[in-house]
Amino acid sequence: MAGLAGVAFGWSPEAFWGATPAELAALVAVVAGERAAPPDAATLQHLMEAFPDG
Protein backbone atom coordinates (compact mmCIF):
# COMPACT_ATOMS: atom_id res chain seq x y z
CA MET A 1 0.00 0.00 0.00
CA ALA A 2 2.87 2.38 0.78
CA GLY A 3 4.29 1.78 -2.68
CA LEU A 4 0.93 2.47 -4.32
CA ALA A 5 0.52 5.68 -2.35
CA GLY A 6 3.97 6.70 -3.49
CA VAL A 7 3.13 6.13 -7.14
CA ALA A 8 -0.41 7.54 -7.03
CA PHE A 9 0.13 10.51 -4.71
CA GLY A 10 3.88 11.08 -4.74
CA TRP A 11 4.12 10.18 -1.07
CA SER A 12 7.37 9.11 0.54
CA PRO A 13 7.26 6.10 2.87
CA GLU A 14 7.46 8.53 5.79
CA ALA A 15 4.42 10.44 4.51
CA PHE A 16 2.47 7.20 4.10
CA TRP A 17 3.27 5.92 7.58
CA GLY A 18 2.62 9.33 9.11
CA ALA A 19 -0.80 9.69 7.46
CA THR A 20 -4.04 8.68 9.09
CA PRO A 21 -6.39 6.21 7.42
CA ALA A 22 -8.85 9.10 6.95
CA GLU A 23 -6.23 11.13 5.05
CA LEU A 24 -5.50 8.23 2.73
CA ALA A 25 -9.21 7.54 2.25
CA ALA A 26 -9.83 11.19 1.38
CA LEU A 27 -7.21 11.09 -1.37
CA VAL A 28 -8.53 7.81 -2.72
CA ALA A 29 -12.08 9.21 -2.78
CA VAL A 30 -10.93 12.27 -4.74
CA VAL A 31 -9.07 10.16 -7.28
CA ALA A 32 -12.01 7.75 -7.58
CA GLY A 33 -14.41 10.62 -8.16
CA GLU A 34 -16.65 9.78 -5.22
CA ARG A 35 -18.57 12.73 -3.86
CA ALA A 36 -20.71 13.16 -0.82
CA ALA A 37 -24.17 14.58 -1.34
CA PRO A 38 -24.50 18.20 -0.25
CA PRO A 39 -26.33 18.75 3.03
CA ASP A 40 -30.07 19.27 2.79
CA ALA A 41 -31.96 22.24 4.26
CA ALA A 42 -32.74 20.44 7.53
CA THR A 43 -29.09 19.56 8.08
CA LEU A 44 -28.01 23.12 7.36
CA GLN A 45 -30.61 24.47 9.76
CA HIS A 46 -29.45 22.08 12.48
CA LEU A 47 -25.82 23.11 11.96
CA MET A 48 -26.67 26.82 12.05
CA GLU A 49 -28.53 26.32 15.33
CA ALA A 50 -25.72 24.24 16.79
CA PHE A 51 -23.01 26.68 15.73
CA PRO A 52 -24.50 30.20 15.78
CA ASP A 53 -21.35 32.15 15.00
CA GLY A 54 -22.99 34.81 12.86
Tab-separated table of C-alpha atoms in Angstrom:
chain	number	residue	atom	x	y	z
A	1	MET	CA	0.000	0.000	0.000
A	2	ALA	CA	2.869	2.376	0.782
A	3	GLY	CA	4.285	1.777	-2.685
A	4	LEU	CA	0.933	2.466	-4.324
A	5	ALA	CA	0.518	5.684	-2.351
A	6	GLY	CA	3.972	6.703	-3.490
A	7	VAL	CA	3.126	6.129	-7.143
A	8	ALA	CA	-0.411	7.540	-7.026
A	9	PHE	CA	0.129	10.510	-4.710
A	10	GLY	CA	3.880	11.085	-4.739
A	11	TRP	CA	4.124	10.179	-1.066
A	12	SER	CA	7.373	9.112	0.539
A	13	PRO	CA	7.263	6.101	2.868
A	14	GLU	CA	7.463	8.525	5.786
A	15	ALA	CA	4.422	10.436	4.514
A	16	PHE	CA	2.466	7.202	4.099
A	17	TRP	CA	3.275	5.920	7.582
A	18	GLY	CA	2.618	9.330	9.105
A	19	ALA	CA	-0.796	9.689	7.460
A	20	THR	CA	-4.044	8.685	9.088
A	21	PRO	CA	-6.388	6.213	7.419
A	22	ALA	CA	-8.846	9.099	6.949
A	23	GLU	CA	-6.228	11.133	5.051
A	24	LEU	CA	-5.496	8.232	2.732
A	25	ALA	CA	-9.209	7.540	2.252
A	26	ALA	CA	-9.830	11.190	1.380
A	27	LEU	CA	-7.207	11.094	-1.368
A	28	VAL	CA	-8.526	7.806	-2.717
A	29	ALA	CA	-12.078	9.212	-2.779
A	30	VAL	CA	-10.931	12.269	-4.741
A	31	VAL	CA	-9.070	10.163	-7.276
A	32	ALA	CA	-12.010	7.750	-7.582
A	33	GLY	CA	-14.413	10.619	-8.163
A	34	GLU	CA	-16.653	9.777	-5.225
A	35	ARG	CA	-18.573	12.730	-3.857
A	36	ALA	CA	-20.708	13.160	-0.821
A	37	ALA	CA	-24.165	14.576	-1.337
A	38	PRO	CA	-24.499	18.198	-0.252
A	39	PRO	CA	-26.333	18.755	3.032
A	40	ASP	CA	-30.073	19.267	2.789
A	41	ALA	CA	-31.959	22.237	4.259
A	42	ALA	CA	-32.737	20.442	7.525
A	43	THR	CA	-29.089	19.560	8.081
A	44	LEU	CA	-28.009	23.121	7.355
A	45	GLN	CA	-30.607	24.473	9.764
A	46	HIS	CA	-29.449	22.080	12.482
A	47	LEU	CA	-25.822	23.107	11.963
A	48	MET	CA	-26.666	26.816	12.048
A	49	GLU	CA	-28.527	26.317	15.327
A	50	ALA	CA	-25.718	24.237	16.787
A	51	PHE	CA	-23.006	26.678	15.733
A	52	PRO	CA	-24.501	30.198	15.781
A	53	ASP	CA	-21.349	32.145	15.003
A	54	GLY	CA	-22.992	34.811	12.858
